[in-house]
């Protein structure tokens, strides 16, 4: 008997939730919800806000000093994307420099100039 009462209480709460969010309205069975003619996306970035820029040669401390503008759902994606692109470029530059220096070091060792 207790199981039946608990089941009925859960069913009543479920139906109340469904009616509350408007899924099942009286007289709307099988009706297709109206779709707005135009769907608006996120607004364009505000050009008056200052861009978030990194120095030409970013270092680890630059990450802690970054401050992004707050948007509706977190930080502004355009600012974050710009900073991440710049970090990727900086890492590629450093990786290329490391490869060049390591290759020069190996050739120096092979030539016997390692001292």
CSV table of N, CA, C and O in Angstrom, one decimal:
chain,number,residue,atom,x,y,z
A,1,UNK,N,0.8,-1.2,0.0
A,1,UNK,CA,0.0,0.0,0.0
A,1,UNK,C,0.9,1.3,0.0
A,1,UNK,O,0.6,2.2,-0.7
A,2,UNK,N,1.9,1.2,0.8
A,2,UNK,CA,2.8,2.4,0.8
A,2,UNK,C,3.5,2.6,-0.5
A,2,UNK,O,3.6,3.8,-1.0
A,3,UNK,N,3.9,1.5,-1.2
A,3,UNK,CA,4.5,1.7,-2.5
A,3,UNK,C,3.5,2.3,-3.5
A,3,UNK,O,3.9,3.2,-4.3
A,4,UNK,N,2.3,2.0,-3.4
A,4,UNK,CA,1.3,2.6,-4.3
A,4,UNK,C,1.1,4.1,-4.1
A,4,UNK,O,1.0,4.9,-5.0
A,5,UNK,N,1.1,4.5,-2.8
A,5,UNK,CA,1.0,5.9,-2.5
A,5,UNK,C,2.2,6.7,-2.9
A,5,UNK,O,2.1,7.8,-3.4
A,6,UNK,N,3.4,6.1,-2.8
A,6,UNK,CA,4.6,6.8,-3.2
A,6,UNK,C,4.6,6.9,-4.7
A,6,UNK,O,4.9,8.0,-5.3
A,7,UNK,N,4.2,5.9,-5.4
A,7,UNK,CA,4.1,5.9,-6.9
A,7,UNK,C,3.1,7.0,-7.3
A,7,UNK,O,3.4,7.8,-8.3
A,8,UNK,N,1.9,7.0,-6.7
A,8,UNK,CA,0.9,8.1,-7.1
A,8,UNK,C,1.4,9.5,-6.8
A,8,UNK,O,1.2,10.4,-7.6
A,9,UNK,N,2.1,9.7,-5.7
A,9,UNK,CA,2.7,11.0,-5.4
A,9,UNK,C,3.7,11.4,-6.4
A,9,UNK,O,3.7,12.6,-6.9
A,10,UNK,N,4.6,10.5,-6.9
A,10,UNK,CA,5.6,10.8,-7.9
A,10,UNK,C,4.9,11.1,-9.2
A,10,UNK,O,5.2,12.1,-9.9
A,11,UNK,N,3.8,10.4,-9.5
A,11,UNK,CA,3.1,10.6,-10.8
A,11,UNK,C,2.4,12.0,-10.8
A,11,UNK,O,2.4,12.7,-11.8
A,12,UNK,N,1.8,12.3,-9.7
A,12,UNK,CA,1.1,13.6,-9.5
A,12,UNK,C,2.2,14.8,-9.7
A,12,UNK,O,1.9,15.8,-10.4
A,13,UNK,N,3.3,14.6,-9.0
A,13,UNK,CA,4.4,15.6,-9.1
A,13,UNK,C,4.9,15.8,-10.6
A,13,UNK,O,5.1,16.9,-11.1
A,14,UNK,N,5.0,14.6,-11.2
A,14,UNK,CA,5.5,14.6,-12.6
A,14,UNK,C,4.5,15.4,-13.5
A,14,UNK,O,4.9,16.2,-14.4
A,15,UNK,N,3.2,15.1,-13.4
A,15,UNK,CA,2.2,15.7,-14.2
A,15,UNK,C,2.1,17.2,-13.9
A,15,UNK,O,2.0,18.0,-14.8
A,16,UNK,N,2.2,17.6,-12.6
A,16,UNK,CA,2.2,19.0,-12.3
A,16,UNK,C,3.4,19.7,-12.9
A,16,UNK,O,3.3,20.9,-13.4
A,17,UNK,N,4.6,19.1,-12.9
A,17,UNK,CA,5.7,19.6,-13.6
A,17,UNK,C,5.5,19.8,-15.1
A,17,UNK,O,5.8,20.9,-15.6
A,18,UNK,N,5.0,18.8,-15.7
A,18,UNK,CA,4.7,18.9,-17.1
A,18,UNK,C,3.7,20.0,-17.4
A,18,UNK,O,3.9,20.8,-18.4
A,19,UNK,N,2.7,20.1,-16.7
A,19,UNK,CA,1.7,21.2,-16.9
A,19,UNK,C,2.4,22.5,-16.6
A,19,UNK,O,2.1,23.5,-17.3
A,20,UNK,N,3.2,22.6,-15.6
A,20,UNK,CA,3.9,23.8,-15.2
A,20,UNK,C,4.8,24.4,-16.3
A,20,UNK,O,4.9,25.6,-16.5
A,21,UNK,N,5.5,23.5,-17.0
A,21,UNK,CA,6.4,24.0,-18.0
A,21,UNK,C,5.6,24.2,-19.4
A,21,UNK,O,6.2,24.6,-20.3
A,22,UNK,N,4.4,23.8,-19.4
A,22,UNK,CA,3.6,24.1,-20.6
A,22,UNK,C,3.6,23.0,-21.6
A,22,UNK,O,3.2,23.3,-22.8
A,23,UNK,N,4.0,21.9,-21.3
A,23,UNK,CA,4.1,20.8,-22.3
A,23,UNK,C,2.7,20.3,-22.7
A,23,UNK,O,2.4,20.1,-23.8
A,24,UNK,N,1.9,20.1,-21.7
A,24,UNK,CA,0.6,19.6,-21.9
A,24,UNK,C,-0.4,20.6,-21.4
A,24,UNK,O,-0.7,20.7,-20.2
A,25,UNK,N,-0.9,21.4,-22.3
A,25,UNK,CA,-1.9,22.4,-22.0
A,25,UNK,C,-3.3,21.8,-22.4
A,25,UNK,O,-3.3,21.1,-23.4
A,26,UNK,N,-4.3,22.2,-21.6
A,26,UNK,CA,-5.6,21.7,-22.0
A,26,UNK,C,-5.9,22.1,-23.4
A,26,UNK,O,-5.8,23.3,-23.8
A,27,UNK,N,-6.3,21.2,-24.3
A,27,UNK,CA,-6.7,21.6,-25.7
A,27,UNK,C,-5.5,21.7,-26.6
A,27,UNK,O,-5.7,22.1,-27.8
A,28,UNK,N,-4.3,21.4,-26.2
A,28,UNK,CA,-3.2,21.5,-27.1
A,28,UNK,C,-2.6,20.2,-27.5
A,28,UNK,O,-1.5,20.1,-28.0
A,29,UNK,N,-3.3,19.1,-27.3
A,29,UNK,CA,-2.8,17.8,-27.7
A,29,UNK,C,-2.6,17.7,-29.2
A,29,UNK,O,-3.5,18.0,-30.0
A,30,UNK,N,-1.4,17.4,-29.6
A,30,UNK,CA,-1.1,17.3,-31.0
A,30,UNK,C,-0.8,18.6,-31.7
A,30,UNK,O,-0.5,18.6,-32.9
A,31,UNK,N,-0.9,19.7,-31.0
A,31,UNK,CA,-0.7,21.0,-31.6
A,31,UNK,C,0.8,21.2,-31.8
A,31,UNK,O,1.6,20.8,-30.9
A,32,UNK,N,1.2,21.8,-32.9
A,32,UNK,CA,2.6,22.1,-33.1
A,32,UNK,C,2.9,23.5,-32.5
A,32,UNK,O,2.2,24.5,-32.8
A,33,UNK,N,3.9,23.6,-31.7
A,33,UNK,CA,4.2,24.9,-31.1
A,33,UNK,C,4.7,25.9,-32.2
A,33,UNK,O,5.3,25.5,-33.2
A,34,UNK,N,4.3,27.2,-32.0
A,34,UNK,CA,4.6,28.2,-33.0
A,34,UNK,C,6.1,28.5,-32.9
A,34,UNK,O,6.7,28.6,-31.8
A,35,UNK,N,6.8,28.6,-34.1
A,35,UNK,CA,8.2,28.9,-34.1
A,35,UNK,C,8.3,30.4,-34.5
A,35,UNK,O,7.7,30.8,-35.5
A,36,UNK,N,9.1,31.2,-33.8
A,36,UNK,CA,9.3,32.6,-34.2
A,36,UNK,C,9.9,32.7,-35.6
A,36,UNK,O,10.6,31.9,-36.0
A,37,UNK,N,9.5,33.8,-36.3
A,37,UNK,CA,9.9,34.0,-37.6
A,37,UNK,C,11.4,34.2,-37.7
A,37,UNK,O,12.1,33.7,-38.6
A,38,UNK,N,12.0,34.9,-36.7
A,38,UNK,CA,13.4,35.1,-36.7
A,38,UNK,C,14.0,34.7,-35.4
A,38,UNK,O,13.4,34.9,-34.3
A,39,UNK,N,15.1,34.0,-35.4
A,39,UNK,CA,15.7,33.5,-34.2
A,39,UNK,C,17.0,34.4,-34.0
A,39,UNK,O,17.8,34.4,-34.9
A,40,UNK,N,17.1,35.0,-32.9
A,40,UNK,CA,18.2,35.9,-32.7
A,40,UNK,C,19.3,35.2,-31.9
A,40,UNK,O,19.0,34.4,-31.0
A,41,UNK,N,20.5,35.3,-32.4
A,41,UNK,CA,21.7,34.7,-31.7
A,41,UNK,C,22.2,35.7,-30.7
A,41,UNK,O,21.6,36.6,-30.2
A,42,UNK,N,23.5,35.4,-30.3
A,42,UNK,CA,24.2,36.3,-29.4
A,42,UNK,C,24.4,37.7,-30.1
A,42,UNK,O,24.7,37.7,-31.3
A,43,UNK,N,24.5,38.7,-29.3
A,43,UNK,CA,24.7,40.0,-29.9
A,43,UNK,C,26.2,40.1,-30.3
A,43,UNK,O,27.1,39.4,-29.8
A,44,UNK,N,26.5,41.0,-31.3
A,44,UNK,CA,27.8,41.2,-31.7
A,44,UNK,C,28.7,41.8,-30.6
A,44,UNK,O,28.2,42.5,-29.7
A,45,UNK,N,30.0,41.5,-30.6
A,45,UNK,CA,30.8,42.1,-29.6
A,45,UNK,C,30.8,43.6,-29.6
A,45,UNK,O,30.7,44.2,-30.7
A,46,UNK,N,30.9,44.2,-28.5
A,46,UNK,CA,30.9,45.6,-28.3
A,46,UNK,C,32.2,46.2,-28.7
A,46,UNK,O,33.2,46.0,-28.0
A,47,UNK,N,32.3,47.0,-29.8
A,47,UNK,CA,33.6,47.5,-30.2
A,47,UNK,C,34.2,48.6,-29.3
A,47,UNK,O,35.4,48.9,-29.4
A,48,UNK,N,33.4,49.1,-28.3
A,48,UNK,CA,33.9,50.1,-27.4
A,48,UNK,C,34.7,49.5,-26.3
A,48,UNK,O,35.4,50.2,-25.6
A,49,UNK,N,34.6,48.2,-26.1
A,49,UNK,CA,35.4,47.6,-25.0
A,49,UNK,C,36.8,47.4,-25.5
A,49,UNK,O,37.1,47.1,-26.6
A,50,UNK,N,37.8,47.6,-24.6
A,50,UNK,CA,39.2,47.4,-25.0
A,50,UNK,C,39.5,45.9,-25.3
A,50,UNK,O,39.0,45.1,-24.6
A,51,UNK,N,40.3,45.7,-26.3
A,51,UNK,CA,40.7,44.3,-26.5
A,51,UNK,C,41.6,43.7,-25.5
A,51,UNK,O,42.3,44.5,-24.8
A,52,UNK,N,41.6,42.5,-25.3
A,52,UNK,CA,42.5,41.8,-24.4
A,52,UNK,C,43.7,41.4,-25.2
A,52,UNK,O,43.6,40.5,-26.1
A,53,UNK,N,44.8,42.0,-24.9
A,53,UNK,CA,46.0,41.8,-25.7
A,53,UNK,C,47.1,41.2,-24.8
A,53,UNK,O,47.2,41.5,-23.6
A,54,UNK,N,47.9,40.4,-25.4
A,54,UNK,CA,49.1,39.9,-24.8
A,54,UNK,C,50.3,40.6,-25.3
A,54,UNK,O,50.3,41.1,-26.4
A,55,UNK,N,51.4,40.6,-24.6
A,55,UNK,CA,52.6,41.2,-25.1
A,55,UNK,C,53.2,40.4,-26.2
A,55,UNK,O,52.7,39.2,-26.5
A,56,UNK,N,54.1,40.9,-27.0
A,56,UNK,CA,54.6,40.2,-28.1
A,56,UNK,C,55.3,38.9,-27.8
A,56,UNK,O,55.2,37.9,-28.5
A,57,UNK,N,55.9,38.9,-26.6
A,57,UNK,CA,56.6,37.6,-26.1
A,57,UNK,C,55.9,37.3,-24.7
A,57,UNK,O,56.5,37.7,-23.7
A,58,UNK,N,54.8,36.6,-24.7
A,58,UNK,CA,54.1,36.3,-23.4
A,58,UNK,C,54.9,35.4,-22.6
A,58,UNK,O,55.6,34.5,-23.1
A,59,UNK,N,54.8,35.6,-21.3
A,59,UNK,CA,55.4,34.7,-20.3
A,59,UNK,C,54.3,34.1,-19.4
A,59,UNK,O,53.2,34.6,-19.5
A,60,UNK,N,54.7,33.2,-18.5
A,60,UNK,CA,53.7,32.5,-17.7
A,60,UNK,C,52.9,33.5,-16.8
A,60,UNK,O,51.7,33.4,-16.6
A,61,UNK,N,53.5,34.6,-16.3
A,61,UNK,CA,52.9,35.5,-15.5
A,61,UNK,C,51.8,36.3,-16.2
A,61,UNK,O,50.9,36.9,-15.5
A,62,UNK,N,51.8,36.4,-17.5
A,62,UNK,CA,50.8,37.1,-18.2
A,62,UNK,C,49.4,36.4,-18.1
A,62,UNK,O,48.4,37.1,-18.2
A,63,UNK,N,49.4,35.1,-17.9
A,63,UNK,CA,48.2,34.4,-17.8
A,63,UNK,C,47.4,34.9,-16.5
A,63,UNK,O,46.2,35.1,-16.6
A,64,UNK,N,48.1,35.1,-15.4
A,64,UNK,CA,47.4,35.5,-14.2
A,64,UNK,C,47.0,36.9,-14.2
A,64,UNK,O,46.1,37.3,-13.5
A,65,UNK,N,47.5,37.7,-15.1
A,65,UNK,CA,47.1,39.1,-15.3
A,65,UNK,C,46.0,39.3,-16.3
A,65,UNK,O,45.5,40.4,-16.4
A,66,UNK,N,45.6,38.3,-17.0
A,66,UNK,CA,44.5,38.4,-18.0
A,66,UNK,C,43.2,38.7,-17.3
A,66,UNK,O,42.8,38.1,-16.3
A,67,UNK,N,42.4,39.6,-17.9
A,67,UNK,CA,41.1,39.9,-17.4
A,67,UNK,C,40.2,40.0,-18.6
A,67,UNK,O,40.4,40.9,-19.5
A,68,UNK,N,39.1,39.1,-18.7
A,68,UNK,CA,38.2,39.2,-19.8
A,68,UNK,C,36.9,39.9,-19.4
A,68,UNK,O,36.6,39.8,-18.2
A,69,UNK,N,36.2,40.4,-20.3
A,69,UNK,CA,34.9,41.0,-20.1
A,69,UNK,C,33.9,39.9,-19.8
A,69,UNK,O,34.0,38.9,-20.5
A,70,UNK,N,33.0,40.1,-18.9
A,70,UNK,CA,32.0,39.1,-18.6
A,70,UNK,C,30.8,39.3,-19.6
A,70,UNK,O,30.4,40.4,-19.8
A,71,UNK,N,30.4,38.2,-20.1
A,71,UNK,CA,29.2,38.1,-21.0
A,71,UNK,C,28.1,37.4,-20.4
A,71,UNK,O,28.2,37.0,-19.2
A,72,UNK,N,27.0,37.2,-21.1
A,72,UNK,CA,25.8,36.5,-20.6
A,72,UNK,C,26.1,35.1,-20.0
A,72,UNK,O,25.7,34.8,-19.0
A,73,UNK,N,26.9,34.4,-20.7
A,73,UNK,CA,27.2,33.0,-20.3
A,73,UNK,C,28.7,32.8,-20.1
A,73,UNK,O,29.3,31.9,-20.6
A,74,UNK,N,29.3,33.6,-19.3
A,74,UNK,CA,30.7,33.5,-19.0
A,74,UNK,C,31.5,34.6,-19.6
A,74,UNK,O,31.1,35.8,-19.5
A,75,UNK,N,32.7,34.3,-20.1
A,75,UNK,CA,33.6,35.4,-20.7
A,75,UNK,C,33.3,35.5,-22.2
A,75,UNK,O,32.7,34.6,-22.8
A,76,UNK,N,33.6,36.7,-22.7
A,76,UNK,CA,33.4,36.9,-24.1
A,76,UNK,C,34.3,36.0,-25.0
A,76,UNK,O,35.5,36.0,-24.8
A,77,UNK,N,33.6,35.3,-25.8
A,77,UNK,CA,34.3,34.3,-26.6
A,77,UNK,C,35.4,34.9,-27.6
A,77,UNK,O,36.4,34.3,-27.8
A,78,UNK,N,35.1,36.1,-28.1
A,78,UNK,CA,36.0,36.7,-29.1
A,78,UNK,C,37.3,37.0,-28.4
A,78,UNK,O,38.4,36.8,-28.9
A,79,UNK,N,37.2,37.5,-27.1
A,79,UNK,CA,38.4,37.8,-26.4
A,79,UNK,C,39.2,36.6,-26.0
A,79,UNK,O,40.5,36.5,-26.2
A,80,UNK,N,38.5,35.6,-25.6
A,80,UNK,CA,39.2,34.3,-25.2
A,80,UNK,C,39.9,33.7,-26.4
A,80,UNK,O,41.0,33.2,-26.4
A,81,UNK,N,39.1,33.7,-27.6
A,81,UNK,CA,39.7,33.1,-28.8
A,81,UNK,C,40.9,33.8,-29.2
A,81,UNK,O,41.9,33.2,-29.7
A,82,UNK,N,40.9,35.1,-29.1
A,82,UNK,CA,42.1,35.9,-29.6
A,82,UNK,C,43.3,35.6,-28.7
A,82,UNK,O,44.4,35.4,-29.2
A,83,UNK,N,43.1,35.5,-27.4
A,83,UNK,CA,44.2,35.2,-26.5
A,83,UNK,C,44.7,33.8,-26.7
A,83,UNK,O,45.9,33.6,-26.7
A,84,UNK,N,43.8,32.9,-26.9
A,84,UNK,CA,44.3,31.5,-27.1
A,84,UNK,C,45.0,31.4,-28.4
A,84,UNK,O,46.0,30.6,-28.5
A,85,UNK,N,44.6,32.1,-29.4
A,85,UNK,CA,45.3,32.1,-30.7
A,85,UNK,C,46.7,32.6,-30.5
A,85,UNK,O,47.7,32.1,-31.1
A,86,UNK,N,46.8,33.7,-29.8
A,86,UNK,CA,48.1,34.3,-29.6
A,86,UNK,C,49.1,33.4,-28.8
A,86,UNK,O,50.3,33.3,-29.0
A,87,UNK,N,48.5,32.7,-27.8
A,87,UNK,CA,49.3,31.8,-27.0
A,87,UNK,C,49.8,30.6,-27.9
A,87,UNK,O,50.9,30.2,-27.8
A,88,UNK,N,48.9,30.2,-28.8
A,88,UNK,CA,49.3,29.1,-29.7
A,88,UNK,C,50.4,29.5,-30.6
A,88,UNK,O,51.4,28.8,-30.8
A,89,UNK,N,50.4,30.8,-31.1
A,89,UNK,CA,51.4,31.3,-31.9
A,89,UNK,C,52.7,31.4,-31.1
A,89,UNK,O,53.8,31.0,-31.6
A,90,UNK,N,52.7,31.9,-29.9
A,90,UNK,CA,53.9,32.0,-29.1
A,90,UNK,C,54.5,30.6,-28.8
A,90,UNK,O,55.7,30.5,-28.8
A,91,UNK,N,53.6,29.6,-28.5
A,91,UNK,CA,54.2,28.3,-28.3
A,91,UNK,C,54.8,27.7,-29.5
A,91,UNK,O,55.9,27.1,-29.5
A,92,UNK,N,54.2,27.9,-30.7
A,92,UNK,CA,54.8,27.5,-32.0
A,92,UNK,C,56.2,28.1,-32.2
A,92,UNK,O,57.1,27.5,-32.6
A,93,UNK,N,56.3,29.4,-31.9
A,93,UNK,CA,57.5,30.1,-32.1
A,93,UNK,C,58.6,29.6,-31.2
A,93,UNK,O,59.7,29.3,-31.6
A,94,UNK,N,58.2,29.3,-29.9
A,94,UNK,CA,59.2,28.8,-28.9
A,94,UNK,C,59.6,27.3,-29.3
A,94,UNK,O,60.8,27.0,-29.2
A,95,UNK,N,58.6,26.5,-29.8
A,95,UNK,CA,59.0,25.2,-30.2
A,95,UNK,C,59.9,25.2,-31.4
A,95,UNK,O,60.9,24.4,-31.4
A,96,UNK,N,59.7,26.1,-32.3
A,96,UNK,CA,60.6,26.2,-33.5
A,96,UNK,C,62.0,26.6,-33.0
A,96,UNK,O,63.0,26.1,-33.5
A,97,UNK,N,62.1,27.5,-32.1
A,97,UNK,CA,63.4,28.0,-31.6
A,97,UNK,C,64.1,26.9,-30.8
A,97,UNK,O,65.3,26.7,-31.0
A,98,UNK,N,63.3,26.1,-30.0
A,98,UNK,CA,63.9,25.0,-29.3
A,98,UNK,C,64.5,24.0,-30.3
A,98,UNK,O,65.6,23.5,-30.1
A,99,UNK,N,63.7,23.6,-31.3
A,99,UNK,CA,64.1,22.7,-32.3
A,99,UNK,C,65.4,23.2,-33.0
A,99,UNK,O,66.4,22.4,-33.2
A,100,UNK,N,65.5,24.5,-33.3
A,100,UNK,CA,66.7,25.0,-34.0
A,100,UNK,C,67.9,24.9,-33.1
A,100,UNK,O,69.0,24.5,-33.5
A,101,UNK,N,67.7,25.3,-31.8
A,101,UNK,CA,68.8,25.3,-30.8
A,101,UNK,C,69.3,23.8,-30.6
A,101,UNK,O,70.5,23.6,-30.5
A,102,UNK,N,68.3,22.9,-30.5
A,102,UNK,CA,68.7,21.5,-30.2
A,102,UNK,C,69.4,21.0,-31.5
A,102,UNK,O,70.4,20.2,-31.3
A,103,UNK,N,69.0,21.3,-32.7
A,103,UNK,CA,69.7,20.8,-33.9
A,103,UNK,C,71.1,21.4,-33.9
A,103,UNK,O,72.0,20.7,-34.3
A,104,UNK,N,71.2,22.7,-33.6
A,104,UNK,CA,72.6,23.3,-33.6
A,104,UNK,C,73.5,22.7,-32.5
A,104,UNK,O,74.6,22.4,-32.8
A,105,UNK,N,72.9,22.3,-31.4
A,105,UNK,CA,73.7,21.7,-30.3
A,105,UNK,C,74.1,20.3,-30.7
A,105,UNK,O,75.3,19.9,-30.5
A,106,UNK,N,73.2,19.5,-31.4
A,106,UNK,CA,73.6,18.2,-31.9
A,106,UNK,C,74.7,18.3,-33.0
A,106,UNK,O,75.6,17.5,-33.0
A,107,UNK,N,74.6,19.3,-33.8
A,107,UNK,CA,75.6,19.4,-34.9
A,107,UNK,C,77.0,19.8,-34.3
A,107,UNK,O,78.0,19.4,-34.8
A,108,UNK,N,76.9,20.6,-33.2
A,108,UNK,CA,78.2,21.0,-32.6
A,108,UNK,C,78.8,19.8,-31.9
A,108,UNK,O,80.0,19.7,-31.9
A,109,UNK,N,78.0,19.0,-31.3
A,109,UNK,CA,78.5,17.8,-30.6
A,109,UNK,C,79.1,16.8,-31.6
A,109,UNK,O,80.1,16.1,-31.4
A,110,UNK,N,78.4,16.7,-32.8
A,110,UNK,CA,78.9,15.8,-33.8
A,110,UNK,C,80.2,16.3,-34.4
A,110,UNK,O,81.1,15.5,-34.8
A,111,UNK,N,80.4,17.6,-34.5
A,111,UNK,CA,81.6,18.2,-35.0
A,111,UNK,C,82.8,18.1,-34.0
A,111,UNK,O,83.9,18.5,-34.3
A,112,UNK,N,82.5,17.8,-32.8
A,112,UNK,CA,83.5,17.8,-31.7
A,112,UNK,C,83.7,19.1,-31.1
A,112,UNK,O,84.6,19.3,-30.3
A,113,UNK,N,82.8,20.1,-31.3
A,113,UNK,CA,82.9,21.4,-30.7
A,113,UNK,C,82.0,21.5,-29.4
A,113,UNK,O,81.6,22.6,-29.0
A,114,UNK,N,81.7,20.4,-28.8
A,114,UNK,CA,80.9,20.4,-27.6
A,114,UNK,C,81.4,21.0,-26.4
A,114,UNK,O,80.8,21.2,-25.4
A,115,UNK,N,82.7,21.4,-26.4
A,115,UNK,CA,83.3,22.0,-25.2
A,115,UNK,C,83.0,23.5,-25.1
A,115,UNK,O,83.1,24.4,-25.5
